[in-house]
PDB file of C-alpha atoms and ligand atoms in Angstrom:
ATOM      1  CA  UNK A  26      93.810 101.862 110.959  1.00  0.00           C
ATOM      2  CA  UNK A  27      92.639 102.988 114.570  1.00  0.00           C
ATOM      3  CA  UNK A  28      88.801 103.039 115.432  1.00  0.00           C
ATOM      4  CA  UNK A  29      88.368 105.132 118.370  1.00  0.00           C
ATOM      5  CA  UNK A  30      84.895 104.621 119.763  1.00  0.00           C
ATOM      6  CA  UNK A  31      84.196 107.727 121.466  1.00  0.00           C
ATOM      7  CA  UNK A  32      80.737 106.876 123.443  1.00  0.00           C
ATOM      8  CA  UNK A  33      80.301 110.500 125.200  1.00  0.00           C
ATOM      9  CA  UNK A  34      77.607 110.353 128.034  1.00  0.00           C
ATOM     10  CA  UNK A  35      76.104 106.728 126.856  1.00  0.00           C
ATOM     11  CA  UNK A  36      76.329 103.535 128.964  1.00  0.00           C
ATOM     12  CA  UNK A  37      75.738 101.479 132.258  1.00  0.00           C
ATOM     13  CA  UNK A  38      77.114  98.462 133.479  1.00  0.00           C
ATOM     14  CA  UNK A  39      74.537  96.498 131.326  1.00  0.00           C
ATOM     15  CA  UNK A  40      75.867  98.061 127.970  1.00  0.00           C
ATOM     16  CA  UNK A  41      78.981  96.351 128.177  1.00  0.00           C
ATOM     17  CA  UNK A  42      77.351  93.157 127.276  1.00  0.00           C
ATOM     18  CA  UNK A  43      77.008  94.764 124.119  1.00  0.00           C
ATOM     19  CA  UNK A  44      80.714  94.504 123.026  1.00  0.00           C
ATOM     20  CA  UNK A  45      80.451  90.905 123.225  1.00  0.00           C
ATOM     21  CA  UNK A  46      80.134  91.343 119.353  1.00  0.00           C
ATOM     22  CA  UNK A  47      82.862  93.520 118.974  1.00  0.00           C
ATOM     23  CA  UNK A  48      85.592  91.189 121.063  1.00  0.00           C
ATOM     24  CA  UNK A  49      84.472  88.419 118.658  1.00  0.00           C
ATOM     25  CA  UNK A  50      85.211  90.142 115.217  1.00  0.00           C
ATOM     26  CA  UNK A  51      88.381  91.774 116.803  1.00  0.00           C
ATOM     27  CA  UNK A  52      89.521  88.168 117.567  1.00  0.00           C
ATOM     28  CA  UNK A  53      87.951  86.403 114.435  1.00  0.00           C
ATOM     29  CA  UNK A  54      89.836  89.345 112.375  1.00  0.00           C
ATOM     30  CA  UNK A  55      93.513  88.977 113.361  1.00  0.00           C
ATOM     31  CA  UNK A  56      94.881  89.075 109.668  1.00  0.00           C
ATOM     32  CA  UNK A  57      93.810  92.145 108.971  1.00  0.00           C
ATOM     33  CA  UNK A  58      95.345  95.594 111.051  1.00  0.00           C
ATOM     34  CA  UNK A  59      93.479  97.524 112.990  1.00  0.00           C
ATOM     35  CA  UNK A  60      93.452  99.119 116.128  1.00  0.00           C
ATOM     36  CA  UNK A  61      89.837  99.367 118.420  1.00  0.00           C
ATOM     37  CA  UNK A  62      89.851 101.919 121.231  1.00  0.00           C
ATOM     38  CA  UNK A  63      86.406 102.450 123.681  1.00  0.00           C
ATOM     39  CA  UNK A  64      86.358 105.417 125.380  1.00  0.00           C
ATOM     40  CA  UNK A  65      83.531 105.111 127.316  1.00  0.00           C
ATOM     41  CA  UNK A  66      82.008 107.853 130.354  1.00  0.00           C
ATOM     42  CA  UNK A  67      84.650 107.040 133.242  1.00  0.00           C
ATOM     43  CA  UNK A  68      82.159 104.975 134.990  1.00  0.00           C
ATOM     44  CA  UNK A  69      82.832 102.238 133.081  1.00  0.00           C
ATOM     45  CA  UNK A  70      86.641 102.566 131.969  1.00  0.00           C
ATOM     46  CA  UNK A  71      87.569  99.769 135.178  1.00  0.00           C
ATOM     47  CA  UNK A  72      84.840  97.411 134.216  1.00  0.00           C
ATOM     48  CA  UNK A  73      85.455  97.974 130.583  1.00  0.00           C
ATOM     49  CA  UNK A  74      88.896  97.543 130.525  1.00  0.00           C
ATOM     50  CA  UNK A  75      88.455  93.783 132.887  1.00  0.00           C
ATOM     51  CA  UNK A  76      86.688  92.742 129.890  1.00  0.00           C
ATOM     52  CA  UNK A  77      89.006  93.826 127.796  1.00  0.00           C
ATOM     53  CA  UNK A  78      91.399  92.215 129.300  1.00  0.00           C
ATOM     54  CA  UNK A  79      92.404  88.961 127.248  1.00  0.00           C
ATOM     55  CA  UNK A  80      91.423  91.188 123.957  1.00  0.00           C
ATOM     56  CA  UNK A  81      93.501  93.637 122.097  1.00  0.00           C
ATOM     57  CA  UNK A  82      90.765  96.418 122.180  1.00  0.00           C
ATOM     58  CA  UNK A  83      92.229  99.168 124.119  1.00  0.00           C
ATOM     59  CA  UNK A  84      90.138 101.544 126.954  1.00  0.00           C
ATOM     60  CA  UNK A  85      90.590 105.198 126.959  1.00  0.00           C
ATOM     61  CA  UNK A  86      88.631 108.086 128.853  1.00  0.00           C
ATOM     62  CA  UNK A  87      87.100 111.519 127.292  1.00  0.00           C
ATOM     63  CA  UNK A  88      89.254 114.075 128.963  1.00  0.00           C
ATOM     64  CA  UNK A  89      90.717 114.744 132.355  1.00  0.00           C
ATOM     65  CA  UNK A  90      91.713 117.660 134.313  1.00  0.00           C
ATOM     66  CA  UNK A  91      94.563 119.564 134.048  1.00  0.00           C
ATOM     67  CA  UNK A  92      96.089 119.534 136.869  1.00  0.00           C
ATOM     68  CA  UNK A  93      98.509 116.156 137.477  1.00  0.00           C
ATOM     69  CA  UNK A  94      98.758 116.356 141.261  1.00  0.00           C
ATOM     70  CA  UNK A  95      95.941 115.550 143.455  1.00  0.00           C
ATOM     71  CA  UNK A  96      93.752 118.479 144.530  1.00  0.00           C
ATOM     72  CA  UNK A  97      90.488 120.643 145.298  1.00  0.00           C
ATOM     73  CA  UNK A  98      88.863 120.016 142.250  1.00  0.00           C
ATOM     74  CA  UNK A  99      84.990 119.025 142.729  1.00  0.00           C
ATOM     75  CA  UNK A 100      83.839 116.497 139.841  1.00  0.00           C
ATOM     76  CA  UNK A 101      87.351 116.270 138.405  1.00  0.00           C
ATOM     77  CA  UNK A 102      89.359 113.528 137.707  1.00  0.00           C
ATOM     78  CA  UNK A 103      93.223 113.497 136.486  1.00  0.00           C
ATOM     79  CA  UNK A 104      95.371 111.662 133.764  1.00  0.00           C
ATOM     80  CA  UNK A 105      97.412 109.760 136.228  1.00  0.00           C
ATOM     81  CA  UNK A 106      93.704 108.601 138.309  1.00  0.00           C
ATOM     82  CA  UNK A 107      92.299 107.618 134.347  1.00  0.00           C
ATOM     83  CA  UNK A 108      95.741 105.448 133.858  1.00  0.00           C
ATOM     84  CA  UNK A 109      95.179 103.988 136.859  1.00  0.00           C
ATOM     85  CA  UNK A 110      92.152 102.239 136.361  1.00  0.00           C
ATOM     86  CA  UNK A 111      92.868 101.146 133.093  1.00  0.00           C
ATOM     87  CA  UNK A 112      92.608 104.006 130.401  1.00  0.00           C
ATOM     88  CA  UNK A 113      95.586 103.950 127.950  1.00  0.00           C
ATOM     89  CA  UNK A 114      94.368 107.061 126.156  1.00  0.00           C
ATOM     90  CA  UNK A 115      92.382 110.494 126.664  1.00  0.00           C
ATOM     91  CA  UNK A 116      90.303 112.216 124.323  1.00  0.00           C
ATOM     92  CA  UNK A 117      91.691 115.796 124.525  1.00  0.00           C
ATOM     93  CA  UNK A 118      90.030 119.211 122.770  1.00  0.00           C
ATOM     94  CA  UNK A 119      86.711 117.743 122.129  1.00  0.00           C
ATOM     95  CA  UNK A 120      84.477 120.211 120.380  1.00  0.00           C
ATOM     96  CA  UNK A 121      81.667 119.488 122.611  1.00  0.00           C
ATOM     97  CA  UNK A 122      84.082 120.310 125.524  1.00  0.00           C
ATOM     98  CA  UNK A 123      85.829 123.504 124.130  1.00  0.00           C
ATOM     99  CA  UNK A 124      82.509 124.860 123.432  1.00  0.00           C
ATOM    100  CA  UNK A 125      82.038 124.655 127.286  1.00  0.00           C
ATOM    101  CA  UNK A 126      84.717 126.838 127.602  1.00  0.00           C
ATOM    102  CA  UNK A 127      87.601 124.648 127.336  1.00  0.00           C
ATOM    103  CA  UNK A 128      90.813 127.110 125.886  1.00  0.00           C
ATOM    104  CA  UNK A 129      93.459 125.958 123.905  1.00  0.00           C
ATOM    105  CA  UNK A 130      96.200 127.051 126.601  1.00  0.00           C
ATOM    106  CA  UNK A 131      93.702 124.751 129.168  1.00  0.00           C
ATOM    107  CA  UNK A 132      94.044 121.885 126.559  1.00  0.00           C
ATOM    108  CA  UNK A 133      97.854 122.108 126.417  1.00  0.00           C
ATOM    109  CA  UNK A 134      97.992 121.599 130.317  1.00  0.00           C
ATOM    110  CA  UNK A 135      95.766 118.841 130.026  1.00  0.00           C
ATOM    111  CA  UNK A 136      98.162 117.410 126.767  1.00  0.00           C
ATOM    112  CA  UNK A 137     100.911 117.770 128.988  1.00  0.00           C
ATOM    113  CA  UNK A 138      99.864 116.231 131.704  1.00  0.00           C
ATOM    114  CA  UNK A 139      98.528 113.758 130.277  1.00  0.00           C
ATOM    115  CA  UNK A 140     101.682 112.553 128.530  1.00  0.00           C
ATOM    116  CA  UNK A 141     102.867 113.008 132.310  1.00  0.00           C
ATOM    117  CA  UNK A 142     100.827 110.087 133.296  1.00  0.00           C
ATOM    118  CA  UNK A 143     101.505 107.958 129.996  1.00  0.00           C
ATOM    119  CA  UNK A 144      98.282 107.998 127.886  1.00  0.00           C
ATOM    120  CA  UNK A 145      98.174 108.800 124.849  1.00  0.00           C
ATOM    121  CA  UNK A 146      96.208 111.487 123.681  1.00  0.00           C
ATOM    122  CA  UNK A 147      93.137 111.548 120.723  1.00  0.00           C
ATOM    123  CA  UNK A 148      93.925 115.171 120.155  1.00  0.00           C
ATOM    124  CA  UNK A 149      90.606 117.257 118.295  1.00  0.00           C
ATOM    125  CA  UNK A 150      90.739 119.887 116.240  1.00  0.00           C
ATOM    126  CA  UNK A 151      88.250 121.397 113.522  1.00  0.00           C
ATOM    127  CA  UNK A 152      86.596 124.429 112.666  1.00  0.00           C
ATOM    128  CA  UNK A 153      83.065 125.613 112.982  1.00  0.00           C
ATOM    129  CA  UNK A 154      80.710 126.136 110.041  1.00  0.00           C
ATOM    130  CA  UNK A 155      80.913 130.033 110.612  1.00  0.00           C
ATOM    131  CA  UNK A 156      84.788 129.669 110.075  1.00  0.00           C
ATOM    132  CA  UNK A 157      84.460 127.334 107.235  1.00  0.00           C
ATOM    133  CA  UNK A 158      82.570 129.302 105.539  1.00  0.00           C
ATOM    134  CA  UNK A 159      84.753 132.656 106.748  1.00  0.00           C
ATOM    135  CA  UNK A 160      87.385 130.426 105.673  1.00  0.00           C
ATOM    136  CA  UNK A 161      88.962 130.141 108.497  1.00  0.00           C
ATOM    137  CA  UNK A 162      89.814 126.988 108.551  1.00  0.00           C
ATOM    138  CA  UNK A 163      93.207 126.940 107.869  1.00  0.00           C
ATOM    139  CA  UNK A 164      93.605 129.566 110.615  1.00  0.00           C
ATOM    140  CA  UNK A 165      91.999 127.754 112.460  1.00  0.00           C
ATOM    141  CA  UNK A 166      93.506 124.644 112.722  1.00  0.00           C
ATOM    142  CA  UNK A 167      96.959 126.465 112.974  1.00  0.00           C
ATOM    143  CA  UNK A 168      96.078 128.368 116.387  1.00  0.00           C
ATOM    144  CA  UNK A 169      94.629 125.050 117.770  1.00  0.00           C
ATOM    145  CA  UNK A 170      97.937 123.132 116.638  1.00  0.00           C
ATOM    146  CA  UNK A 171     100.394 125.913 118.044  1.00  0.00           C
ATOM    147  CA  UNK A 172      98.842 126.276 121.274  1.00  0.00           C
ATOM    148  CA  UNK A 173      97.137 122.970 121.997  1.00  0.00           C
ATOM    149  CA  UNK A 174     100.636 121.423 121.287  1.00  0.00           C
ATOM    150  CA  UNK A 175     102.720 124.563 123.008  1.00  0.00           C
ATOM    151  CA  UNK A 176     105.999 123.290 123.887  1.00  0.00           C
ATOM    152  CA  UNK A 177     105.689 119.951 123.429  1.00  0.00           C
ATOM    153  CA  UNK A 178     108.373 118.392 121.549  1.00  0.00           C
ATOM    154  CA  UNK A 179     107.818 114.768 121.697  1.00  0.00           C
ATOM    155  CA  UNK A 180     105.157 114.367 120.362  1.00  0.00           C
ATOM    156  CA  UNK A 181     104.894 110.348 120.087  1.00  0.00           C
ATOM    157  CA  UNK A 182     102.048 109.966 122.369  1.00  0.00           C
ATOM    158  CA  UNK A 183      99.787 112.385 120.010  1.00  0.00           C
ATOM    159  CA  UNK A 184      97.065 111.256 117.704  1.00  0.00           C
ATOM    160  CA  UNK A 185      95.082 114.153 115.807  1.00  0.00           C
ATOM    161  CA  UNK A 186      91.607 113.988 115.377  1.00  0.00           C
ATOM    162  CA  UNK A 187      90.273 116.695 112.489  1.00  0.00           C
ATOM    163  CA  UNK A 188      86.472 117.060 113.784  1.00  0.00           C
ATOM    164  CA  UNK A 189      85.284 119.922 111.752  1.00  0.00           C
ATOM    165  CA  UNK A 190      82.560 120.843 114.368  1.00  0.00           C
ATOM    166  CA  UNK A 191      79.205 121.347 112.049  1.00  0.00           C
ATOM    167  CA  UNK A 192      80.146 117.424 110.860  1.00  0.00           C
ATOM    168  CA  UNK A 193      79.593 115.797 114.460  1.00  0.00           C
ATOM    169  CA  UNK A 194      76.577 114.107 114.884  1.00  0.00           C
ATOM    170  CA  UNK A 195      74.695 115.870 111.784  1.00  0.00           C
ATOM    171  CA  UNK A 196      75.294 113.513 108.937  1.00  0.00           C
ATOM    172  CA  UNK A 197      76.657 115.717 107.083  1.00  0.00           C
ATOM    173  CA  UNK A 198      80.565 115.303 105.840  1.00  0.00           C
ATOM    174  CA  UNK A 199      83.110 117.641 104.384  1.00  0.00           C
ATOM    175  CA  UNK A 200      83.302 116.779 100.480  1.00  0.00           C
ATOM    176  CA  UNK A 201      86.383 115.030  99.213  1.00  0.00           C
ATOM    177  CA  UNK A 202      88.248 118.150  98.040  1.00  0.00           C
ATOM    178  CA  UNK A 203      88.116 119.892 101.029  1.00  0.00           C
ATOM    179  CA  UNK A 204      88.844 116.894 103.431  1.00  0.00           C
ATOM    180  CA  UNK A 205      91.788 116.301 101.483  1.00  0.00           C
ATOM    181  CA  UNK A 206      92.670 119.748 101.739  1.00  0.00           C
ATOM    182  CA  UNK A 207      92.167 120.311 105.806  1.00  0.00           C
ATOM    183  CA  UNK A 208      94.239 116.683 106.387  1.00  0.00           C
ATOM    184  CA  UNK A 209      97.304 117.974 104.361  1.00  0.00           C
ATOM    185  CA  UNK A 210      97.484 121.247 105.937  1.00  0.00           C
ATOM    186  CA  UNK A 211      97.389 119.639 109.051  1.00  0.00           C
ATOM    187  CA  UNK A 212     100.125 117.583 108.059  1.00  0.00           C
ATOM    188  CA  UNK A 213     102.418 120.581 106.617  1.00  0.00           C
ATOM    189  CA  UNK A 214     102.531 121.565 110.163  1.00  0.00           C
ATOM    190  CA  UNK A 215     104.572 119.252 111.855  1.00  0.00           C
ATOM    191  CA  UNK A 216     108.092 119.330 110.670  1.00  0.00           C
ATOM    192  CA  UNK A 217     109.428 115.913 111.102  1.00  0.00           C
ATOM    193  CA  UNK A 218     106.877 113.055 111.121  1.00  0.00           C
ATOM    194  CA  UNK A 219     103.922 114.002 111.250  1.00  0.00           C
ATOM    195  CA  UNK A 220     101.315 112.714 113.939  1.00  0.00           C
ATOM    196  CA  UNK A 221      99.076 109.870 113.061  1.00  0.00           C
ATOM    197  CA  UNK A 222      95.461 111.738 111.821  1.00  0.00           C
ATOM    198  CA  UNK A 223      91.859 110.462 112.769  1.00  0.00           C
ATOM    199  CA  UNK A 224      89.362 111.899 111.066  1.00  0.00           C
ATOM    200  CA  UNK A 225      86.081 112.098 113.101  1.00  0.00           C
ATOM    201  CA  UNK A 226      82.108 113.703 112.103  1.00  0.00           C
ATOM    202  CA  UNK A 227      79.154 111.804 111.255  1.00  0.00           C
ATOM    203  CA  UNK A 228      81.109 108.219 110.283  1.00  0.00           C
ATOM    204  CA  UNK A 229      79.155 105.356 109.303  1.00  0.00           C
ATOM    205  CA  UNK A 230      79.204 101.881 107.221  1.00  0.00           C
ATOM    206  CA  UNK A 231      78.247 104.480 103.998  1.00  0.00           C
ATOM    207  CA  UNK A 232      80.520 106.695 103.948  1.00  0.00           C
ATOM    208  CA  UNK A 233      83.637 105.037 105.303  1.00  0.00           C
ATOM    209  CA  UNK A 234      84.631 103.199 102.102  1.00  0.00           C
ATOM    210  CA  UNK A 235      84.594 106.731 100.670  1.00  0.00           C
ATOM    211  CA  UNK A 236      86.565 108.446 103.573  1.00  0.00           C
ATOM    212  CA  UNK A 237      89.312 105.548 103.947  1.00  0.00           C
ATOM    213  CA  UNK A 238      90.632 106.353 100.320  1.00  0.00           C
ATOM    214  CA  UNK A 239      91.713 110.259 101.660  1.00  0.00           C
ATOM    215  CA  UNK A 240      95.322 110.305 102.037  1.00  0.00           C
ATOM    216  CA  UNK A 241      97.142 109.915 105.063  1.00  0.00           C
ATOM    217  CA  UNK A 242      93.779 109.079 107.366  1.00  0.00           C
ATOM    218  CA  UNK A 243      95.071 106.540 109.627  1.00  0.00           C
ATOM    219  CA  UNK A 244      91.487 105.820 111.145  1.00  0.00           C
ATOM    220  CA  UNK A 245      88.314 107.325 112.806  1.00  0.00           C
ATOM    221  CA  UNK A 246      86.725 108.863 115.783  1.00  0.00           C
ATOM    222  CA  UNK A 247      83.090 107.603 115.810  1.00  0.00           C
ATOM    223  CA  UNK A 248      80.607 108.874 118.563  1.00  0.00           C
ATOM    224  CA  UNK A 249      77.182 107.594 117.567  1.00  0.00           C
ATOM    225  CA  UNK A 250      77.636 104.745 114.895  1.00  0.00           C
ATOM    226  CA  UNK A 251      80.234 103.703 117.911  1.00  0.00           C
ATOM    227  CA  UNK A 252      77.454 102.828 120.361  1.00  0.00           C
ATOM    228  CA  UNK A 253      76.277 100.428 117.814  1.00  0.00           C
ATOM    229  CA  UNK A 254      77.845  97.013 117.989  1.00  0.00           C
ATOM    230  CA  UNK A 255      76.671  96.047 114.274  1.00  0.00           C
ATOM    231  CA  UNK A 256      77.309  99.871 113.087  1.00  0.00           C
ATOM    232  CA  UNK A 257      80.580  99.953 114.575  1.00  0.00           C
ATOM    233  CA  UNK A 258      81.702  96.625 113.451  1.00  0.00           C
ATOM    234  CA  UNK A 259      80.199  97.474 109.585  1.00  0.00           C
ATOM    235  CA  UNK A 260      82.103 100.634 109.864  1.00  0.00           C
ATOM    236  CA  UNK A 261      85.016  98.850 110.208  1.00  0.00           C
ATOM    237  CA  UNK A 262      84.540  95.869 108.193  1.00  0.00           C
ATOM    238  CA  UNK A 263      83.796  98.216 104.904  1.00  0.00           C
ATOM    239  CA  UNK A 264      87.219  99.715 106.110  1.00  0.00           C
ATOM    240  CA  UNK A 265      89.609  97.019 106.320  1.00  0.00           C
ATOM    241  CA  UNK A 266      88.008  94.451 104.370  1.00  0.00           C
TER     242      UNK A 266
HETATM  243  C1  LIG B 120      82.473 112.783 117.994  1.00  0.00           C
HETATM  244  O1  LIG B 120      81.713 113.318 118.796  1.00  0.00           O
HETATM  245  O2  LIG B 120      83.685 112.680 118.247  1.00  0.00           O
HETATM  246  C2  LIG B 120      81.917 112.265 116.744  1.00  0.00           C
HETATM  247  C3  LIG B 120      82.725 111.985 115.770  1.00  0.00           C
HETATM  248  O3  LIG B 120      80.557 112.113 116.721  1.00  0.00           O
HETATM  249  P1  LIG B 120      79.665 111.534 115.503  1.00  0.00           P
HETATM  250  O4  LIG B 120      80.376 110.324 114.947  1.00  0.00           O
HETATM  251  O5  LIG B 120      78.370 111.159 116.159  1.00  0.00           O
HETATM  252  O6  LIG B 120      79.536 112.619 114.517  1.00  0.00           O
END
């Protein structure tokens, strides 16, 4: 199971003292299986990652820019500078982002080039509540597949992350029934195997017990609870455990 802590624009140097908590349990926990990855604002991805270092919690960043060459690019930062300071994955096709305008054709550069550089990639996907309730969803999680994933045939470096949109940050989760639904259509379309899928929206110690017994979840994006040493760790605890 992967935890993917995805800690948006949250942190300073001091914050790291935090994790303290969370290297413990990951090293007091070794028998059971699970994956922890920060991905904290890239301020803190080369200090994070240090600390990191003797642990097997993994660093990633929140997205990148498309382009994998150097360039003219004000604010920007690419895959290959994130790798370099320590990031082993990206966050790709955040809903937060691709309601700033991000396209999927934009993502798909950004996918490739970040394979490019060697991270792997925390792909998101999900609907709004206007096209759930259209129901759109299906529809919509095709057309972000296809294009996001546009000529990309390996596809070993990608990790989905089903977001449906009106779920992050509000508490609110899809019900059972339709969660099942949304995760098996996303696996119907990939031929061979299938991508490993996070689910991600509104996670915490409550409701993961409930959500780890969907089939084929392999783990969870977590923004909020994530910034939480004792939520996090309870999150995962009432997963594994
Ligand atoms: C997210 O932003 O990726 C997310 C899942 O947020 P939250 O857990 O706060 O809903």
């Amino acid at each position: 199971m992967y935890f993917v802590a995805n800690w948006k624009m949250f942190g300073d140097l001091r914050t790291l003292n935090l994790l303290d908590k969370v290297i413990k349990f990951s090293k007091t926990n070794k028998k059971h299986k699970f994956k922890i990855v920060y991905c904290p604002p890239n301020t803190l991805i080369r200090p994070l990652s240090r600390r990191l270092k003797k642990t097997k919690i993994e660093v990633g960043a929140q997205n990148c820019h498309h382009s994998y060459e150097y360039g003219a690019h004000t604010g920007q930062v690419n895959s290959s500078m994130l790798k370099n300071v320590g990031a082993k994955y990206v966050i790709l096709g955040h809903s937060e982002n691709r309601q700033l305008g991000e396209t999927d054709n934009l993502i798909n550069l950004k996918i490739k080039s970040a394979i490019k550089s060697g991270l792997k990639i925390i792909f998101c996907i999900g609907e709004t509540l206007k096209e759930r309730r259209t129901k759109k969803t299906n529809q919509v999680l095709k057309r972000q597949i296809e294009k996001g994933l546009k000529s990309i045939k390996n596809k070993s470096k990608i990790i989905i992350a089903y977001e449906p949109v009106w779920s992050i940050g509000t508490g609110v989760i899809p019900k059972e029934a339709a969660l099942i639904q949304a995760i098996s259509f996303i696996k119907s379309r990939f031929v061979k195997k299938y991508p490993k899928i996070l689910y991600g929206g509104s996670v915490n110690a409550n409701n993961a017990d409930k959500l780890k017994k969907i089939p084929n979840i392999d783990g969870f994006l977590i923004g909020g609870a994530s910034q939480s040493p004792k939520k996090f760790i309870d999150i995962i605890q009432k997963t594994i455990i």
